[in-house]
């Protein structure tokens, strides 16, 4: 991307202040954009637009560079989010966020891991663009109301009302509890063993009665056309589907969006990424991304941060 240019002074070697400031906050800006958009590709585009706007600013006159950059990336992301909402209305089948391979430090940061989890990102999809921007900035990044107001073009009083409404909406739909990475790994390992051995009872033992399976093929790969609910239905569909194929299925544990997940391979080729939501030691959500256009960020870890 252009923002990683070698901007140097005439003296040679020193990066200019605008570039230094942007690169110092780049991971934060990407995290803000990704949590607003659910798409790494669109988040990168928002960062590119932020950079193009930033280099036109007199950096010496900016009192709080971090806040100023967050304001720019929020505006760019809001513009994109409104366009994406229309695009997703014609998306083939269920839509899931683009999975990101993340380093262990993301999983260790409970607040960050929850904020980028598939389960919460799906809840954020039910908010309006402005509600999502306000919720992300306030609840995830602890941005002040006046700064949020400047970013979304509302008064602070209006932002407070939006924040309250969005928080109430999310709280009613977000997972009931946040489990530790070790608990999630344990449940996922039980699921993995049952999956690879086609063990129906093993699946039933680890799936919560109200489990929901969501599969995203984007019209490119075959996927379940609508969410499937219920342990019996989900387990029988998985075992039945595996029983109809002679292809070799393998699964590899990994960390996706800060949580334990599986990369599934069929005959050695990546078929998709399976993220899970775990509550009370059982899996309540299965999120399977097969759309190859969304599997470009699972080869190397993406750096995320709340600061």
mmCIF file of C-alpha atoms in Angstrom:
data_model
loop_
_atom_site.group_PDB
_atom_site.id
_atom_site.type_symbol
_atom_site.label_atom_id
_atom_site.label_comp_id
_atom_site.label_asym_id
_atom_site.label_seq_id
_atom_site.Cartn_x
_atom_site.Cartn_y
_atom_site.Cartn_z
ATOM 1 C CA UNK A 1 0.000 0.000 0.000
ATOM 2 C CA UNK A 2 1.140 3.552 -0.673
ATOM 3 C CA UNK A 3 1.122 4.587 2.972
ATOM 4 C CA UNK A 4 4.186 2.394 3.476
ATOM 5 C CA UNK A 5 6.151 4.599 1.108
ATOM 6 C CA UNK A 6 9.771 5.481 1.954
ATOM 7 C CA UNK A 7 9.012 9.114 2.716
ATOM 8 C CA UNK A 8 12.330 10.656 3.710
ATOM 9 C CA UNK A 9 13.702 14.073 4.385
ATOM 10 C CA UNK A 10 16.249 15.779 2.189
ATOM 11 C CA UNK A 11 18.849 14.781 4.756
ATOM 12 C CA UNK A 12 18.088 11.172 3.897
ATOM 13 C CA UNK A 13 16.958 8.267 5.994
ATOM 14 C CA UNK A 14 14.367 9.784 8.326
ATOM 15 C CA UNK A 15 10.690 9.010 7.814
ATOM 16 C CA UNK A 16 8.533 12.148 7.632
ATOM 17 C CA UNK A 17 6.176 12.967 10.567
ATOM 18 C CA UNK A 18 2.970 12.139 8.670
ATOM 19 C CA UNK A 19 4.223 8.681 7.774
ATOM 20 C CA UNK A 20 5.548 8.066 11.275
ATOM 21 C CA UNK A 21 2.204 8.975 12.828
ATOM 22 C CA UNK A 22 0.215 6.869 10.384
ATOM 23 C CA UNK A 23 2.402 3.793 10.794
ATOM 24 C CA UNK A 24 2.385 4.180 14.587
ATOM 25 C CA UNK A 25 -1.423 3.883 14.583
ATOM 26 C CA UNK A 26 -1.910 1.645 11.568
ATOM 27 C CA UNK A 27 -2.864 -1.525 13.469
ATOM 28 C CA UNK A 28 -5.402 0.438 15.513
ATOM 29 C CA UNK A 29 -6.899 2.015 12.387
ATOM 30 C CA UNK A 30 -7.180 -1.373 10.701
ATOM 31 C CA UNK A 31 -8.891 -2.826 13.768
ATOM 32 C CA UNK A 32 -11.415 0.029 13.844
ATOM 33 C CA UNK A 33 -12.157 -0.377 10.134
ATOM 34 C CA UNK A 34 -12.402 -4.168 10.321
ATOM 35 C CA UNK A 35 -14.780 -4.106 13.296
ATOM 36 C CA UNK A 36 -16.977 -1.647 11.424
ATOM 37 C CA UNK A 37 -16.871 -3.497 8.101
ATOM 38 C CA UNK A 38 -16.269 -7.190 8.820
ATOM 39 C CA UNK A 39 -14.082 -7.336 5.719
ATOM 40 C CA UNK A 40 -10.297 -7.140 5.709
ATOM 41 C CA UNK A 41 -10.224 -6.134 2.049
ATOM 42 C CA UNK A 42 -12.609 -3.245 2.637
ATOM 43 C CA UNK A 43 -10.745 -2.290 5.816
ATOM 44 C CA UNK A 44 -7.515 -2.040 3.817
ATOM 45 C CA UNK A 45 -9.280 0.164 1.265
ATOM 46 C CA UNK A 46 -10.538 2.387 4.085
ATOM 47 C CA UNK A 47 -6.961 2.681 5.352
ATOM 48 C CA UNK A 48 -5.737 3.629 1.889
ATOM 49 C CA UNK A 49 -8.360 6.379 1.721
ATOM 50 C CA UNK A 50 -7.408 7.491 5.227
ATOM 51 C CA UNK A 51 -3.772 7.773 4.202
ATOM 52 C CA UNK A 52 -4.637 9.850 1.122
ATOM 53 C CA UNK A 53 -6.625 12.224 3.322
ATOM 54 C CA UNK A 54 -3.969 12.279 6.055
ATOM 55 C CA UNK A 55 -1.094 13.369 3.805
ATOM 56 C CA UNK A 56 -3.043 16.521 2.907
ATOM 57 C CA UNK A 57 -3.258 17.529 6.577
ATOM 58 C CA UNK A 58 -0.816 19.921 8.260
ATOM 59 C CA UNK A 59 0.309 17.402 10.861
ATOM 60 C CA UNK A 60 1.976 20.085 12.954
ATOM 61 C CA UNK A 61 -1.421 21.656 13.599
ATOM 62 C CA UNK A 62 -3.037 18.392 14.809
ATOM 63 C CA UNK A 63 -3.185 18.281 18.614
ATOM 64 C CA UNK A 64 -4.199 14.588 18.920
ATOM 65 C CA UNK A 65 -2.994 12.631 15.899
ATOM 66 C CA UNK A 66 -4.487 9.340 17.066
ATOM 67 C CA UNK A 67 -7.955 10.848 17.505
ATOM 68 C CA UNK A 68 -7.721 12.651 14.173
ATOM 69 C CA UNK A 69 -6.758 9.462 12.330
ATOM 70 C CA UNK A 70 -9.534 7.472 14.042
ATOM 71 C CA UNK A 71 -11.987 10.159 12.946
ATOM 72 C CA UNK A 72 -10.850 9.896 9.329
ATOM 73 C CA UNK A 73 -10.944 6.095 9.193
ATOM 74 C CA UNK A 74 -14.382 6.091 10.825
ATOM 75 C CA UNK A 75 -15.763 8.407 8.164
ATOM 76 C CA UNK A 76 -14.217 6.377 5.359
ATOM 77 C CA UNK A 77 -15.535 3.146 6.888
ATOM 78 C CA UNK A 78 -19.018 4.606 7.311
ATOM 79 C CA UNK A 79 -19.110 5.509 3.627
ATOM 80 C CA UNK A 80 -18.069 1.978 2.713
ATOM 81 C CA UNK A 81 -20.447 0.356 5.185
ATOM 82 C CA UNK A 82 -23.450 2.079 3.631
ATOM 83 C CA UNK A 83 -22.407 0.792 0.209
ATOM 84 C CA UNK A 84 -21.718 -2.699 1.563
ATOM 85 C CA UNK A 85 -25.169 -2.888 3.165
ATOM 86 C CA UNK A 86 -26.693 -2.642 -0.299
ATOM 87 C CA UNK A 87 -24.174 -5.132 -1.676
ATOM 88 C CA UNK A 88 -24.981 -7.693 0.998
ATOM 89 C CA UNK A 89 -28.668 -7.553 0.161
ATOM 90 C CA UNK A 90 -27.852 -9.462 -3.045
ATOM 91 C CA UNK A 91 -25.176 -11.708 -1.508
ATOM 92 C CA UNK A 92 -25.815 -15.389 -2.241
ATOM 93 C CA UNK A 93 -26.649 -17.231 0.981
ATOM 94 C CA UNK A 94 -25.674 -16.246 4.538
ATOM 95 C CA UNK A 95 -22.907 -13.674 4.953
ATOM 96 C CA UNK A 96 -20.103 -14.163 7.481
ATOM 97 C CA UNK A 97 -17.231 -11.812 8.368
ATOM 98 C CA UNK A 98 -13.901 -12.395 6.662
ATOM 99 C CA UNK A 99 -11.815 -14.609 8.996
ATOM 100 C CA UNK A 100 -8.414 -13.361 10.118
ATOM 101 C CA UNK A 101 -5.545 -15.488 11.326
ATOM 102 C CA UNK A 102 -4.450 -13.870 14.597
ATOM 103 C CA UNK A 103 -1.465 -14.283 16.897
ATOM 104 C CA UNK A 104 -1.795 -15.686 20.450
ATOM 105 C CA UNK A 105 -1.566 -12.193 21.961
ATOM 106 C CA UNK A 106 -4.995 -11.353 20.498
ATOM 107 C CA UNK A 107 -6.550 -14.388 22.207
ATOM 108 C CA UNK A 108 -4.914 -13.382 25.492
ATOM 109 C CA UNK A 109 -6.596 -9.962 25.330
ATOM 110 C CA UNK A 110 -10.124 -11.016 26.329
ATOM 111 C CA UNK A 111 -11.702 -7.679 25.423
ATOM 112 C CA UNK A 112 -10.099 -7.584 21.988
ATOM 113 C CA UNK A 113 -10.835 -11.247 21.250
ATOM 114 C CA UNK A 114 -14.514 -10.830 22.083
ATOM 115 C CA UNK A 115 -14.807 -7.659 20.012
ATOM 116 C CA UNK A 116 -13.592 -9.412 16.833
ATOM 117 C CA UNK A 117 -15.256 -12.781 17.478
ATOM 118 C CA UNK A 118 -17.477 -14.126 14.723
ATOM 119 C CA UNK A 119 -20.434 -14.215 17.098
ATOM 120 C CA UNK A 120 -20.200 -10.545 18.072
ATOM 121 C CA UNK A 121 -19.339 -9.416 14.546
ATOM 122 C CA UNK A 122 -22.551 -11.052 13.356
ATOM 123 C CA UNK A 123 -24.508 -9.182 16.010
ATOM 124 C CA UNK A 124 -22.948 -5.922 14.813
ATOM 125 C CA UNK A 125 -24.313 -6.712 11.350
ATOM 126 C CA UNK A 126 -27.826 -6.154 12.724
ATOM 127 C CA UNK A 127 -27.050 -2.511 13.584
ATOM 128 C CA UNK A 128 -27.446 0.431 11.237
ATOM 129 C CA UNK A 129 -24.145 1.861 9.903
ATOM 130 C CA UNK A 130 -24.210 4.809 12.327
ATOM 131 C CA UNK A 131 -25.192 2.604 15.274
ATOM 132 C CA UNK A 132 -22.337 0.245 14.466
ATOM 133 C CA UNK A 133 -19.800 3.060 14.243
ATOM 134 C CA UNK A 134 -20.947 4.549 17.543
ATOM 135 C CA UNK A 135 -20.996 1.178 19.309
ATOM 136 C CA UNK A 136 -17.545 0.181 18.056
ATOM 137 C CA UNK A 137 -15.945 3.505 18.947
ATOM 138 C CA UNK A 138 -17.596 3.796 22.363
ATOM 139 C CA UNK A 139 -17.841 0.224 23.642
ATOM 140 C CA UNK A 140 -14.733 -1.259 22.061
ATOM 141 C CA UNK A 141 -12.285 1.648 21.784
ATOM 142 C CA UNK A 142 -13.651 3.849 24.612
ATOM 143 C CA UNK A 143 -13.728 6.990 22.450
ATOM 144 C CA UNK A 144 -15.425 10.013 24.057
ATOM 145 C CA UNK A 145 -18.864 11.124 22.942
ATOM 146 C CA UNK A 146 -17.664 14.461 21.558
ATOM 147 C CA UNK A 147 -15.004 12.784 19.440
ATOM 148 C CA UNK A 148 -17.507 10.212 18.170
ATOM 149 C CA UNK A 149 -19.901 13.040 17.336
ATOM 150 C CA UNK A 150 -17.219 14.679 15.204
ATOM 151 C CA UNK A 151 -16.558 11.377 13.430
ATOM 152 C CA UNK A 152 -20.168 10.493 12.595
ATOM 153 C CA UNK A 153 -21.545 13.988 12.066
ATOM 154 C CA UNK A 154 -23.991 14.016 15.003
ATOM 155 C CA UNK A 155 -24.321 16.040 18.192
ATOM 156 C CA UNK A 156 -22.878 14.542 21.402
ATOM 157 C CA UNK A 157 -26.395 14.279 22.839
ATOM 158 C CA UNK A 158 -27.568 12.317 19.812
ATOM 159 C CA UNK A 159 -24.501 10.091 19.992
ATOM 160 C CA UNK A 160 -25.323 9.258 23.620
ATOM 161 C CA UNK A 161 -28.816 8.179 22.585
ATOM 162 C CA UNK A 162 -27.476 6.100 19.690
ATOM 163 C CA UNK A 163 -24.884 4.490 21.967
ATOM 164 C CA UNK A 164 -27.540 3.553 24.523
ATOM 165 C CA UNK A 165 -29.813 2.087 21.840
ATOM 166 C CA UNK A 166 -26.983 0.159 20.161
ATOM 167 C CA UNK A 167 -25.684 -1.198 23.489
ATOM 168 C CA UNK A 168 -29.139 -2.424 24.464
ATOM 169 C CA UNK A 169 -29.570 -4.062 21.041
ATOM 170 C CA UNK A 170 -26.185 -5.802 21.189
ATOM 171 C CA UNK A 171 -26.539 -6.910 24.813
ATOM 172 C CA UNK A 172 -29.825 -8.636 23.968
ATOM 173 C CA UNK A 173 -28.139 -10.650 21.215
ATOM 174 C CA UNK A 174 -24.506 -11.145 22.204
ATOM 175 C CA UNK A 175 -23.291 -14.460 23.722
ATOM 176 C CA UNK A 176 -24.279 -14.901 27.352
ATOM 177 C CA UNK A 177 -20.736 -15.533 28.546
ATOM 178 C CA UNK A 178 -17.140 -15.219 27.430
ATOM 179 C CA UNK A 179 -15.215 -18.459 27.963
ATOM 180 C CA UNK A 180 -11.472 -18.805 28.335
ATOM 181 C CA UNK A 181 -9.362 -19.866 25.332
ATOM 182 C CA UNK A 182 -8.627 -23.180 27.078
ATOM 183 C CA UNK A 183 -12.356 -23.940 27.462
ATOM 184 C CA UNK A 184 -12.947 -23.084 23.831
ATOM 185 C CA UNK A 185 -10.014 -25.258 22.732
ATOM 186 C CA UNK A 186 -11.312 -28.186 24.756
ATOM 187 C CA UNK A 187 -14.780 -27.995 23.185
ATOM 188 C CA UNK A 188 -13.304 -27.523 19.725
ATOM 189 C CA UNK A 189 -10.990 -30.528 20.155
ATOM 190 C CA UNK A 190 -13.970 -32.701 21.096
ATOM 191 C CA UNK A 191 -15.772 -31.478 17.992
ATOM 192 C CA UNK A 192 -12.674 -32.103 15.869
ATOM 193 C CA UNK A 193 -12.326 -35.716 17.020
ATOM 194 C CA UNK A 194 -16.002 -36.403 16.379
ATOM 195 C CA UNK A 195 -15.810 -34.724 12.974
ATOM 196 C CA UNK A 196 -12.816 -36.687 11.728
ATOM 197 C CA UNK A 197 -14.216 -40.010 12.991
ATOM 198 C CA UNK A 198 -17.801 -39.300 11.811
ATOM 199 C CA UNK A 199 -18.929 -39.886 15.402
ATOM 200 C CA UNK A 200 -22.567 -38.788 15.609
ATOM 201 C CA UNK A 201 -22.831 -39.233 19.375
ATOM 202 C CA UNK A 202 -19.569 -37.380 19.860
ATOM 203 C CA UNK A 203 -21.008 -34.412 17.970
ATOM 204 C CA UNK A 204 -24.224 -34.521 19.966
ATOM 205 C CA UNK A 205 -22.210 -34.523 23.197
ATOM 206 C CA UNK A 206 -20.340 -31.303 22.349
ATOM 207 C CA UNK A 207 -23.091 -29.383 20.540
ATOM 208 C CA UNK A 208 -25.533 -27.338 22.620
ATOM 209 C CA UNK A 209 -29.205 -28.179 21.983
ATOM 210 C CA UNK A 210 -29.745 -24.724 20.457
ATOM 211 C CA UNK A 211 -26.573 -24.727 18.312
ATOM 212 C CA UNK A 212 -26.721 -22.739 15.064
ATOM 213 C CA UNK A 213 -24.689 -23.585 11.947
ATOM 214 C CA UNK A 214 -24.045 -20.775 9.457
ATOM 215 C CA UNK A 215 -22.164 -21.492 6.231
ATOM 216 C CA UNK A 216 -20.858 -18.873 3.790
ATOM 217 C CA UNK A 217 -20.014 -19.959 0.254
ATOM 218 C CA UNK A 218 -20.787 -16.629 -1.402
ATOM 219 C CA UNK A 219 -22.294 -18.386 -4.410
ATOM 220 C CA UNK A 220 -18.825 -19.665 -5.288
ATOM 221 C CA UNK A 221 -18.737 -22.763 -3.092
ATOM 222 C CA UNK A 222 -21.677 -24.905 -2.051
ATOM 223 C CA UNK A 223 -22.989 -23.939 1.371
ATOM 224 C CA UNK A 224 -26.087 -24.350 3.497
ATOM 225 C CA UNK A 225 -28.504 -21.752 2.052
ATOM 226 C CA UNK A 226 -29.803 -20.675 5.461
ATOM 227 C CA UNK A 227 -28.774 -21.117 9.116
ATOM 228 C CA UNK A 228 -29.455 -24.587 10.564
ATOM 229 C CA UNK A 229 -30.581 -24.828 14.188
ATOM 230 C CA UNK A 230 -30.604 -27.701 16.685
ATOM 231 C CA UNK A 231 -27.989 -30.274 17.717
ATOM 232 C CA UNK A 232 -29.775 -33.258 16.142
ATOM 233 C CA UNK A 233 -30.254 -31.492 12.811
ATOM 234 C CA UNK A 234 -26.725 -30.096 12.678
ATOM 235 C CA UNK A 235 -25.007 -33.332 13.761
ATOM 236 C CA UNK A 236 -26.983 -35.496 11.345
ATOM 237 C CA UNK A 237 -26.331 -33.086 8.492
ATOM 238 C CA UNK A 238 -22.577 -33.096 9.175
ATOM 239 C CA UNK A 239 -22.294 -36.875 9.484
ATOM 240 C CA UNK A 240 -24.625 -37.455 6.554
ATOM 241 C CA UNK A 241 -22.672 -35.058 4.350
ATOM 242 C CA UNK A 242 -19.363 -36.673 5.249
ATOM 243 C CA UNK A 243 -20.814 -40.117 4.662
ATOM 244 C CA UNK A 244 -21.708 -39.236 1.075
ATOM 245 C CA UNK A 245 -18.148 -38.376 0.109
ATOM 246 C CA UNK A 246 -14.967 -40.417 -0.174
ATOM 247 C CA UNK A 247 -12.758 -37.348 0.051
ATOM 248 C CA UNK A 248 -10.262 -37.209 2.901
ATOM 249 C CA UNK A 249 -11.168 -34.542 5.446
ATOM 250 C CA UNK A 250 -8.556 -33.194 7.848
ATOM 251 C CA UNK A 251 -8.722 -30.340 10.332
ATOM 252 C CA UNK A 252 -5.980 -28.150 11.742
ATOM 253 C CA UNK A 253 -6.391 -26.119 14.958
ATOM 254 C CA UNK A 254 -5.631 -22.432 14.583
ATOM 255 C CA UNK A 255 -6.561 -19.025 15.986
ATOM 256 C CA UNK A 256 -9.108 -17.066 13.983
ATOM 257 C CA UNK A 257 -10.281 -13.638 15.130
ATOM 258 C CA UNK A 258 -8.660 -14.224 18.487
ATOM 259 C CA UNK A 259 -10.440 -17.526 19.190
ATOM 260 C CA UNK A 260 -9.692 -21.230 18.647
ATOM 261 C CA UNK A 261 -10.879 -22.406 15.229
ATOM 262 C CA UNK A 262 -10.216 -25.042 12.579
ATOM 263 C CA UNK A 263 -8.867 -24.885 9.059
ATOM 264 C CA UNK A 264 -10.559 -27.727 7.168
ATOM 265 C CA UNK A 265 -8.854 -29.395 4.230
ATOM 266 C CA UNK A 266 -10.313 -31.823 1.702
ATOM 267 C CA UNK A 267 -7.723 -34.010 -0.006
ATOM 268 C CA UNK A 268 -5.069 -31.613 1.260
ATOM 269 C CA UNK A 269 -6.647 -28.467 -0.185
ATOM 270 C CA UNK A 270 -8.132 -25.763 2.052
ATOM 271 C CA UNK A 271 -11.898 -26.050 2.001
ATOM 272 C CA UNK A 272 -12.774 -23.456 4.606
ATOM 273 C CA UNK A 273 -12.380 -22.027 8.078
ATOM 274 C CA UNK A 274 -14.628 -23.080 10.950
ATOM 275 C CA UNK A 275 -15.011 -20.685 13.877
ATOM 276 C CA UNK A 276 -17.091 -21.559 16.932
ATOM 277 C CA UNK A 277 -18.914 -19.938 19.807
ATOM 278 C CA UNK A 278 -18.664 -21.839 23.096
ATOM 279 C CA UNK A 279 -20.880 -21.401 26.159
ATOM 280 C CA UNK A 280 -21.110 -23.679 29.214
ATOM 281 C CA UNK A 281 -18.471 -25.999 27.664
ATOM 282 C CA UNK A 282 -20.642 -26.698 24.611
ATOM 283 C CA UNK A 283 -20.678 -25.231 21.118
ATOM 284 C CA UNK A 284 -23.583 -22.859 20.492
ATOM 285 C CA UNK A 285 -22.408 -21.470 17.154
ATOM 286 C CA UNK A 286 -20.623 -22.949 14.126
ATOM 287 C CA UNK A 287 -19.481 -20.441 11.492
ATOM 288 C CA UNK A 288 -18.051 -22.034 8.361
ATOM 289 C CA UNK A 289 -16.502 -19.752 5.730
ATOM 290 C CA UNK A 290 -15.964 -21.489 2.367
ATOM 291 C CA UNK A 291 -16.025 -18.480 0.063
ATOM 292 C CA UNK A 292 -12.445 -18.489 -1.319
ATOM 293 C CA UNK A 293 -12.496 -14.705 -1.661
ATOM 294 C CA UNK A 294 -12.682 -14.533 2.139
ATOM 295 C CA UNK A 295 -9.827 -16.961 2.812
ATOM 296 C CA UNK A 296 -6.917 -14.720 1.846
ATOM 297 C CA UNK A 297 -6.019 -13.672 5.407
ATOM 298 C CA UNK A 298 -5.430 -17.084 6.977
ATOM 299 C CA UNK A 299 -1.866 -17.691 5.805
ATOM 300 C CA UNK A 300 -0.196 -15.015 7.963
ATOM 301 C CA UNK A 301 -1.328 -13.349 11.177
ATOM 302 C CA UNK A 302 -3.038 -9.972 11.120
ATOM 303 C CA UNK A 303 -2.040 -7.534 13.868
ATOM 304 C CA UNK A 304 -4.992 -6.143 15.811
ATOM 305 C CA UNK A 305 -5.064 -3.754 18.753
ATOM 306 C CA UNK A 306 -7.440 -1.627 20.811
ATOM 307 C CA UNK A 307 -4.789 1.018 21.511
#
